[in-house]
CSV table of C-alpha atoms in Angstrom, one decimal:
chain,number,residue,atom,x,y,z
A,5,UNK,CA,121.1,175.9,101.8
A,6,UNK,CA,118.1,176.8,104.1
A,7,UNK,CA,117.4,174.6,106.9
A,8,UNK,CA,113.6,173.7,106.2
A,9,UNK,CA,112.1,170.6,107.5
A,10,UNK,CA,110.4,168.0,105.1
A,11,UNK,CA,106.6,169.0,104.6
A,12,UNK,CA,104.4,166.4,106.8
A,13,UNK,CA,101.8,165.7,104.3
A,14,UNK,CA,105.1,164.5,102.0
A,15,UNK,CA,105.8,160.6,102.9
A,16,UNK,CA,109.0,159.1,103.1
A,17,UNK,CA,109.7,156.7,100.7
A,18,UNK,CA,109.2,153.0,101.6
A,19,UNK,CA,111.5,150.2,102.2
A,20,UNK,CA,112.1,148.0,99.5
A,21,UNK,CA,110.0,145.1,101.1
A,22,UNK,CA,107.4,147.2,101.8
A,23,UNK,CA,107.6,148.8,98.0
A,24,UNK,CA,107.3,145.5,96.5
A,25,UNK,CA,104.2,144.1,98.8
A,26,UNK,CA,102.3,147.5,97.4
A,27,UNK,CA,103.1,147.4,94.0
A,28,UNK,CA,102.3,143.9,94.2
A,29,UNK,CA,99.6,144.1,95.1
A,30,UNK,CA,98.4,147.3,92.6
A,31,UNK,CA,99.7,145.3,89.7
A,32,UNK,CA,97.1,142.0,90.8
A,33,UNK,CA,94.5,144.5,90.6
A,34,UNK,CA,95.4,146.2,87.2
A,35,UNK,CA,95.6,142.8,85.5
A,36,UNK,CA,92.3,141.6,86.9
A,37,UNK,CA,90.5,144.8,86.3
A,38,UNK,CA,92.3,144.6,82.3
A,39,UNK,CA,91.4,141.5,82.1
A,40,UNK,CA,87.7,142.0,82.9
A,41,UNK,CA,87.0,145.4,81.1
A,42,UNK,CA,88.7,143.5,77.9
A,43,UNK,CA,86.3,140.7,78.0
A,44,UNK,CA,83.1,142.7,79.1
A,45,UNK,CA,83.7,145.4,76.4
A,46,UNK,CA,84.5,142.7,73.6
A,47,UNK,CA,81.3,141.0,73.5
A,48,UNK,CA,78.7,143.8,73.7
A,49,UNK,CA,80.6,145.7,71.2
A,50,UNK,CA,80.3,141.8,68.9
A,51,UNK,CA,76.6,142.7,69.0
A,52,UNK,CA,76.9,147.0,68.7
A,53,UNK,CA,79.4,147.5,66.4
A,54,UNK,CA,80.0,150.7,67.9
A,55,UNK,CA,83.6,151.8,66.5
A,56,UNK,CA,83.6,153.9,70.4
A,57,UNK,CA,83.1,150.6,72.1
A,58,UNK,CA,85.6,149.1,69.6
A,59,UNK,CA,88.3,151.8,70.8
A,60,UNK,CA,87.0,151.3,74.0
A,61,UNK,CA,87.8,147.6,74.2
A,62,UNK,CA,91.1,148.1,72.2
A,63,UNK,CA,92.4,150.3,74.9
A,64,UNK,CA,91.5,147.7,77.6
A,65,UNK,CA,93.2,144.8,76.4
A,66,UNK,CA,96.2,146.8,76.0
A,67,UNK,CA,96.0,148.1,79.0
A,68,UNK,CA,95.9,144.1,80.3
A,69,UNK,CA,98.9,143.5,78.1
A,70,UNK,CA,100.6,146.2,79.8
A,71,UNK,CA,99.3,145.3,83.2
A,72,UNK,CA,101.0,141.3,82.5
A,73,UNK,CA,104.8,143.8,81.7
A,74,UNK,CA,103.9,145.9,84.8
A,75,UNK,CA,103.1,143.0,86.7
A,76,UNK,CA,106.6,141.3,85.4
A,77,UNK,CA,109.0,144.6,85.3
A,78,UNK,CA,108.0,145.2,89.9
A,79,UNK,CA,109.3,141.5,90.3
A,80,UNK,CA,112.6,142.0,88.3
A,81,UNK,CA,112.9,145.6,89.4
A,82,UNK,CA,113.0,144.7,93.7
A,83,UNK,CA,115.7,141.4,92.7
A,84,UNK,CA,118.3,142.2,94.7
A,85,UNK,CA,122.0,142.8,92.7
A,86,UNK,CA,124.0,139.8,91.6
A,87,UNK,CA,127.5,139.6,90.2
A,88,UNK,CA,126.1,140.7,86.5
A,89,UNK,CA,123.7,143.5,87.8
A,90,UNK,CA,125.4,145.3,90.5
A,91,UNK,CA,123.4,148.1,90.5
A,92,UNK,CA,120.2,145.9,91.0
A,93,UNK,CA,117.7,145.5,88.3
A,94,UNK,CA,115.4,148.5,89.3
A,95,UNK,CA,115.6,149.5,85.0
A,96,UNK,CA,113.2,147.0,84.2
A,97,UNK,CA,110.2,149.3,85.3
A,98,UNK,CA,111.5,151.5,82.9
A,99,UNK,CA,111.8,149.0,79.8
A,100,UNK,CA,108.4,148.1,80.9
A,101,UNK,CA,107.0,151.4,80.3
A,102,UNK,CA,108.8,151.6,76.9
A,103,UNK,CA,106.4,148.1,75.9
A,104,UNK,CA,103.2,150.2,77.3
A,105,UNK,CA,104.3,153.4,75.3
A,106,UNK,CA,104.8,151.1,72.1
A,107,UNK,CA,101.4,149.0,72.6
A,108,UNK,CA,99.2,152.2,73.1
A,109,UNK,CA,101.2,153.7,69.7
A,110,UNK,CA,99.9,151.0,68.0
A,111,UNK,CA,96.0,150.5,69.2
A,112,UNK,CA,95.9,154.8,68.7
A,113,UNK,CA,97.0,153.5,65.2
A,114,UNK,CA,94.5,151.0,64.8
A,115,UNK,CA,91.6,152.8,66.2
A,116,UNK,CA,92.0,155.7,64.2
A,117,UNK,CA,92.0,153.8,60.5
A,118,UNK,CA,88.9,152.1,61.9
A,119,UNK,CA,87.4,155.5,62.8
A,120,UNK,CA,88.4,157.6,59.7
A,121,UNK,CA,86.7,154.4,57.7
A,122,UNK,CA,83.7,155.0,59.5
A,123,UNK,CA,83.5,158.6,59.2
A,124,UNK,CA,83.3,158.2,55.5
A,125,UNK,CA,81.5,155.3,55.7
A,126,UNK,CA,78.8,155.1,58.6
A,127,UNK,CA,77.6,151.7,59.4
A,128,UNK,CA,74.4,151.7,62.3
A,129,UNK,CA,74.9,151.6,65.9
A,130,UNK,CA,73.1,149.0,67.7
A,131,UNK,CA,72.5,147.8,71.4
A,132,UNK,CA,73.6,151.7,72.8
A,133,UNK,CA,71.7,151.1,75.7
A,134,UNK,CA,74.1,148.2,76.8
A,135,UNK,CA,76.9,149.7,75.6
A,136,UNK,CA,76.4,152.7,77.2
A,137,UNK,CA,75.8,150.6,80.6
A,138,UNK,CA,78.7,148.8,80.0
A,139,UNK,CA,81.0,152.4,79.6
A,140,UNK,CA,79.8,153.4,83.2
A,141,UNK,CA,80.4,149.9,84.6
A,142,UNK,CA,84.2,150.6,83.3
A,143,UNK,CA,84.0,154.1,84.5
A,144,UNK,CA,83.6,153.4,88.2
A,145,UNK,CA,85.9,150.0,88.5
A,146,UNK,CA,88.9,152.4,86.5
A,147,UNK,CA,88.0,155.3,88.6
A,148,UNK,CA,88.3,152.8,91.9
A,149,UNK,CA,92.1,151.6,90.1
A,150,UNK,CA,93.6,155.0,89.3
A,151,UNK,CA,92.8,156.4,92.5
A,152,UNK,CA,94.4,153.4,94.3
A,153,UNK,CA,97.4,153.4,92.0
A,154,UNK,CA,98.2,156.8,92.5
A,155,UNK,CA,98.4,156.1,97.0
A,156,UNK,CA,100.5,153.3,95.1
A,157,UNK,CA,103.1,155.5,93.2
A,158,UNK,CA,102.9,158.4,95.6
A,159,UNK,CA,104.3,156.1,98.3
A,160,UNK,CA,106.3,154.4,96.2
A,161,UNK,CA,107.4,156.4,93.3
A,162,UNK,CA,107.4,153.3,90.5
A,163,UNK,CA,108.2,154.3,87.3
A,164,UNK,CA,106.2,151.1,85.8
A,165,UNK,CA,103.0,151.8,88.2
A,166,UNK,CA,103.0,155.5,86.4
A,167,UNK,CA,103.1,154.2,83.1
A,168,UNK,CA,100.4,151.2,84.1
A,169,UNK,CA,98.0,153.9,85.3
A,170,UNK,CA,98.5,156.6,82.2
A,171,UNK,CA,97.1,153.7,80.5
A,172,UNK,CA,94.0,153.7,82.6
A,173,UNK,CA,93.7,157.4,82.5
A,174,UNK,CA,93.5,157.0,78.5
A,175,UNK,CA,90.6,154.4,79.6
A,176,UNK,CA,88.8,156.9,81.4
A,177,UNK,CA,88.8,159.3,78.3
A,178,UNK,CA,88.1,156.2,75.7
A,179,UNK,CA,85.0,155.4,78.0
A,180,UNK,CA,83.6,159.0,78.3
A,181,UNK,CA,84.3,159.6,75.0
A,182,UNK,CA,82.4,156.2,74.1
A,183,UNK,CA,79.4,157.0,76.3
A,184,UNK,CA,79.2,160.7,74.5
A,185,UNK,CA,79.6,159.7,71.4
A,186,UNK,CA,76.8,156.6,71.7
A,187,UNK,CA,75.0,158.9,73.5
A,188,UNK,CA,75.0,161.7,70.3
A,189,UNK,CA,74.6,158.9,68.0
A,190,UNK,CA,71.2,157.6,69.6
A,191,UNK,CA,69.8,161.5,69.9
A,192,UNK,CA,71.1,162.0,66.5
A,193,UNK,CA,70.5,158.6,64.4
A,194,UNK,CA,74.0,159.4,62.8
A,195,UNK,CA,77.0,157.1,63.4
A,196,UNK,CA,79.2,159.3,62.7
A,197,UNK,CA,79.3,160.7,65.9
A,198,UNK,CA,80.5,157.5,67.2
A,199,UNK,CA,83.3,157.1,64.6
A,200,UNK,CA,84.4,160.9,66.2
A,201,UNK,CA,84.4,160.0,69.4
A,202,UNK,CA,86.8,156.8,68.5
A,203,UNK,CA,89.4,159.2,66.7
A,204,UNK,CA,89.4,161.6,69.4
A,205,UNK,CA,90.2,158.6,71.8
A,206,UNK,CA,93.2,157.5,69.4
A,207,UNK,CA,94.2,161.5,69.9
A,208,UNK,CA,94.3,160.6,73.3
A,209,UNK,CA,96.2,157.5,73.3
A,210,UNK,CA,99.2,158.9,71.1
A,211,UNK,CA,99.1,162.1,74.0
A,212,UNK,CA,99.3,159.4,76.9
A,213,UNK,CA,102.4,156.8,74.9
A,214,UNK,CA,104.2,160.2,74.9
A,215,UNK,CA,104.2,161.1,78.0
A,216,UNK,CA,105.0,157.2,79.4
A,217,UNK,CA,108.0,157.8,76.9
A,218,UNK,CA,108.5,160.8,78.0
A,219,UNK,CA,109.1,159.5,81.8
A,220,UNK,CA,110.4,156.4,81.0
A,221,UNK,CA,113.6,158.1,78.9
A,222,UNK,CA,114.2,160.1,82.1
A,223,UNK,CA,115.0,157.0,83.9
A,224,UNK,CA,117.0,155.4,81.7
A,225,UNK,CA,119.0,158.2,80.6
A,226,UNK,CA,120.0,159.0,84.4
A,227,UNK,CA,118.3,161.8,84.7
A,228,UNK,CA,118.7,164.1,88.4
A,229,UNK,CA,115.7,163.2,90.7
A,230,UNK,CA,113.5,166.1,90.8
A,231,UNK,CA,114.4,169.3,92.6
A,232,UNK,CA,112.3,168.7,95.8
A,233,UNK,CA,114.2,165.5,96.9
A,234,UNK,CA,117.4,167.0,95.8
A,235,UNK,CA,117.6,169.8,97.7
A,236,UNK,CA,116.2,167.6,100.5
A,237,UNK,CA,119.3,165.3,99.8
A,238,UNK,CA,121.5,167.9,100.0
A,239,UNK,CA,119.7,169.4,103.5
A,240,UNK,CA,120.1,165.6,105.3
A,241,UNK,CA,123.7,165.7,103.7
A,242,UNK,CA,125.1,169.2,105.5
A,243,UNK,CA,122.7,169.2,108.3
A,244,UNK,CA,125.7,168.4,110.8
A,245,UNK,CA,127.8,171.6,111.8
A,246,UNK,CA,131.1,169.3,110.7
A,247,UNK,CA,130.2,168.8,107.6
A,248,UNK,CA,131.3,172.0,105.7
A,249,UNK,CA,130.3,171.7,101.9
A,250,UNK,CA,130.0,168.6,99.4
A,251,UNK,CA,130.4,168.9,95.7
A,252,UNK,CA,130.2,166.3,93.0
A,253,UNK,CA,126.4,165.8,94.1
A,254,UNK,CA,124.8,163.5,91.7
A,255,UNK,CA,121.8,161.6,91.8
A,256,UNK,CA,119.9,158.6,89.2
A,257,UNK,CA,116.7,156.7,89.8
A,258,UNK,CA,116.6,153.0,89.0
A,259,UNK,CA,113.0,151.6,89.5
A,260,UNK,CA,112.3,151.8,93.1
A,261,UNK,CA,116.0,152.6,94.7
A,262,UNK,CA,118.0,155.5,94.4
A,263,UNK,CA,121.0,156.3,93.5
A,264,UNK,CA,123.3,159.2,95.2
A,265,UNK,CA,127.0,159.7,95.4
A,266,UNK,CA,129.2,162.9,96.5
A,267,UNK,CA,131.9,164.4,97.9
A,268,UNK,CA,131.5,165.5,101.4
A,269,UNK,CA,134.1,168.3,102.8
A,270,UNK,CA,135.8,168.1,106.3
A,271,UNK,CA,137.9,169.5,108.4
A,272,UNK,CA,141.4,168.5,107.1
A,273,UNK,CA,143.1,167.9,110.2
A,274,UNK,CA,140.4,165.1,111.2
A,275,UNK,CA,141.0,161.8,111.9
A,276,UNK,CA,139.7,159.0,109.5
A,277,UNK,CA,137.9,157.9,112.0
A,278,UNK,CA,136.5,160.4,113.0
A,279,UNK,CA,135.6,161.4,109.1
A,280,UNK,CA,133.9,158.2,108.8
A,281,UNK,CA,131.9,158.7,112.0
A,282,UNK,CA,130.2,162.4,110.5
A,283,UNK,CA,129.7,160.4,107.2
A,284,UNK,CA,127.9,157.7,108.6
A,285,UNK,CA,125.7,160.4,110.7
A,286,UNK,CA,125.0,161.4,107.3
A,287,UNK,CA,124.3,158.5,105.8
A,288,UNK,CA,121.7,157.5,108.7
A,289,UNK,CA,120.1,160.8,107.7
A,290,UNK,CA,119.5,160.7,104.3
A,291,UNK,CA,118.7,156.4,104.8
A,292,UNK,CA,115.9,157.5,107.5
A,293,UNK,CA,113.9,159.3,104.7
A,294,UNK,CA,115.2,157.7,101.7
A,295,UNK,CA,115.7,154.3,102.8
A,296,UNK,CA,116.2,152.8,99.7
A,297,UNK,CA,119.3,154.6,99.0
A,298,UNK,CA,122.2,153.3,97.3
A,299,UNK,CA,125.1,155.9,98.7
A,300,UNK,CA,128.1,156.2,97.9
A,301,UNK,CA,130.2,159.3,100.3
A,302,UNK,CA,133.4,160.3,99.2
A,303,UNK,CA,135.1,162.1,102.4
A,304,UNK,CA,137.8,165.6,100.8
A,305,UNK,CA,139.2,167.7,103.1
A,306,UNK,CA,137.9,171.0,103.0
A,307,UNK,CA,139.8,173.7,101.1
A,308,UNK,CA,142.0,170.9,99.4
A,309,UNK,CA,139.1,169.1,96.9
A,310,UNK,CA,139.5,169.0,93.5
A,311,UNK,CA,137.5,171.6,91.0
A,312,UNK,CA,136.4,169.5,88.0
A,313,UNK,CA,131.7,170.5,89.1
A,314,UNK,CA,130.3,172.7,86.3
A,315,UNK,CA,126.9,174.3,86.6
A,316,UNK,CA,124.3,173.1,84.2
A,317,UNK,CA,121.2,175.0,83.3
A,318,UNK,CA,121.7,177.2,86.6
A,319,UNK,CA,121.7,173.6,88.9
A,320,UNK,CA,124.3,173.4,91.3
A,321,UNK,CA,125.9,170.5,90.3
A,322,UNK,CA,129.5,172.4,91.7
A,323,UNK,CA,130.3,172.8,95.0
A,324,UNK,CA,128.0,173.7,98.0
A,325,UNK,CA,128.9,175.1,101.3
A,326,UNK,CA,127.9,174.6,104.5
A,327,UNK,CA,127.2,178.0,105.7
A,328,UNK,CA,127.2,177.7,109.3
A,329,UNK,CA,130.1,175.5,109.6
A,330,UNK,CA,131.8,177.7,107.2
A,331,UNK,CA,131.7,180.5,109.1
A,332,UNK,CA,132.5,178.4,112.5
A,333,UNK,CA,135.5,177.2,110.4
A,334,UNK,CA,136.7,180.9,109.7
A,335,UNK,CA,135.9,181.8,113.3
């Protein structure tokens, strides 16, 4: 293990409290921006017709639906655990994202049979110059969302707030795409350009429900936490000379808490105090940058532990030593 120091322009992650004030906040905005995009889009595409606008709108009102889960799954996911859920309820950001996958699966469905119908059959555009208007009016207030929602996750690292703004990203692309294909359709006097621009969009969609799946399967299948916070982990864990190795290192997300147990290796002729004073040391560490933490510290003595770690896909799930309190030991 190399002794490097966490990269300043990396945040800690926040405390629960302060998690849920910020995602509480990001999920009021995604509903009411939904919400207003939905109903703006809607009625100028009642006097257009444009099938763009119609994808257009589609897209927002899921993205509203999705906003109301998101909105829900931050709530359950920060409930502290209770006698049925002791490992919390962080999970529900993930089931959350599942509903946002399935919803954009089903308006990319929808939008493309409307599109394909009216690439066969082209029906007039009317009112582009409002429509168009009303694309960069969604344009600037989703642009003003993602960029707040990302702050949101990178502070925060919610699972439901990623899926929330993949949906908004899709936005973005259903909007430019409307405004092109409007825009073609005016210059041109042919529809059809608008019914392409609507499949395209519904390309899009499916693209952005598999990558929410994508994440949110990662999640619920207890997947590692990405290499950079593991190695950090295991840095804070053996960065205390009597501390000589851990093994059985594993680690789980569940919504905004983490998840990490080991084994942690010391000298054998130690007191159990004294053990437990070098794993709470430890536990301060790893707390002070990951303070929602759920840790669990097993204490071995070193040379004695069991062997039961295998190495997948080259990760160092087995055992890891310490190497300058291995070399003090031999000493």
């Amino acid at each position: 293990m190399t002794d490097r120091q966490v990269p300043p322009e990396q945040p800690m992650r926040l405390a629960a409290h302060e998690a849920a004030k910020l995602t509480a906040r990001i999920t009021w905005m995604s509903v009411s921006v939904g919400l207003s995009l939905m109903l703006l889009k809607t009625g100028v595409w009642w006097f257009s017709g444009s099938v763009s606008l119609l994808a257009s709108a589609a897209d927002s009102g899921l993205d509203f639906i999705a906003a109301m889960g998101t909105f829900w799954a931050v709530r359950v996911a920060v409930a502290p655990a209770d006698a049925e859920h002791r490992y919390g309820h962080g999970k529900a950001e993930a089931f959350a994202s599942f509903l946002q996958a399935g919803l954009v699966f089903a308006s990319a469905a929808l939008i493309g049979r409307e599109a394909v119908d009216h690439l066969f059959h082209p029906q007039p555009v009317s009112a582009e110059g409002g429509a168009i208007a009303v694309m960069f009016v969604s344009i600037f207030m989703t642009l003003a969302l993602v960029k707040a929602q990302a702050l949101v996750i990178e502070r925060t690292r919610s699972v439901a707030i990623k899926g929330d703004r993949a949906h908004y990203l899709a936005d973005l692309v259903s909007n430019a795409a409307a405004v092109v294909g409007l825009g073609l359709a005016r210059l041109t006097n042919d529809a059809r350009w608008d019914a392409f621009a609507g499949l395209l969009v519904a390309f899009w969609l499916v693209k952005g429900a598999i990558d929410v799946l994508r994440e949110a399967s990662h999640e619920l299948l207890d997947r590692e936490v990405d290499d950079a916070d593991r190695e950090e982990l295991i840095r804070l864990a053996l960065n205390d000379e009597e501390v000589l190795g851990v093994h059985q290192f594993r680690t789980r997300n569940s919504g905004p808490f983490l998840h990490v147990q080991m084994h942690m290796e010391l000298e054998p002729r130690q007191s159990l105090l004294e053990a437990h004073v070098i794993i709470e040391r430890a536990e301060d560490r790893i707390l002070k940058v990951f303070p929602n933490t759920d840790l669990v510290i097993h204490a071995d003595p070193f040379g004695l532990s069991e062997e039961h770690d295998e190495d997948f896909d080259g990760m160092p799930v087995g055992r890891i030593v310490n190497p300058k309190a291995h070399s003090t030991l031999n000493a």
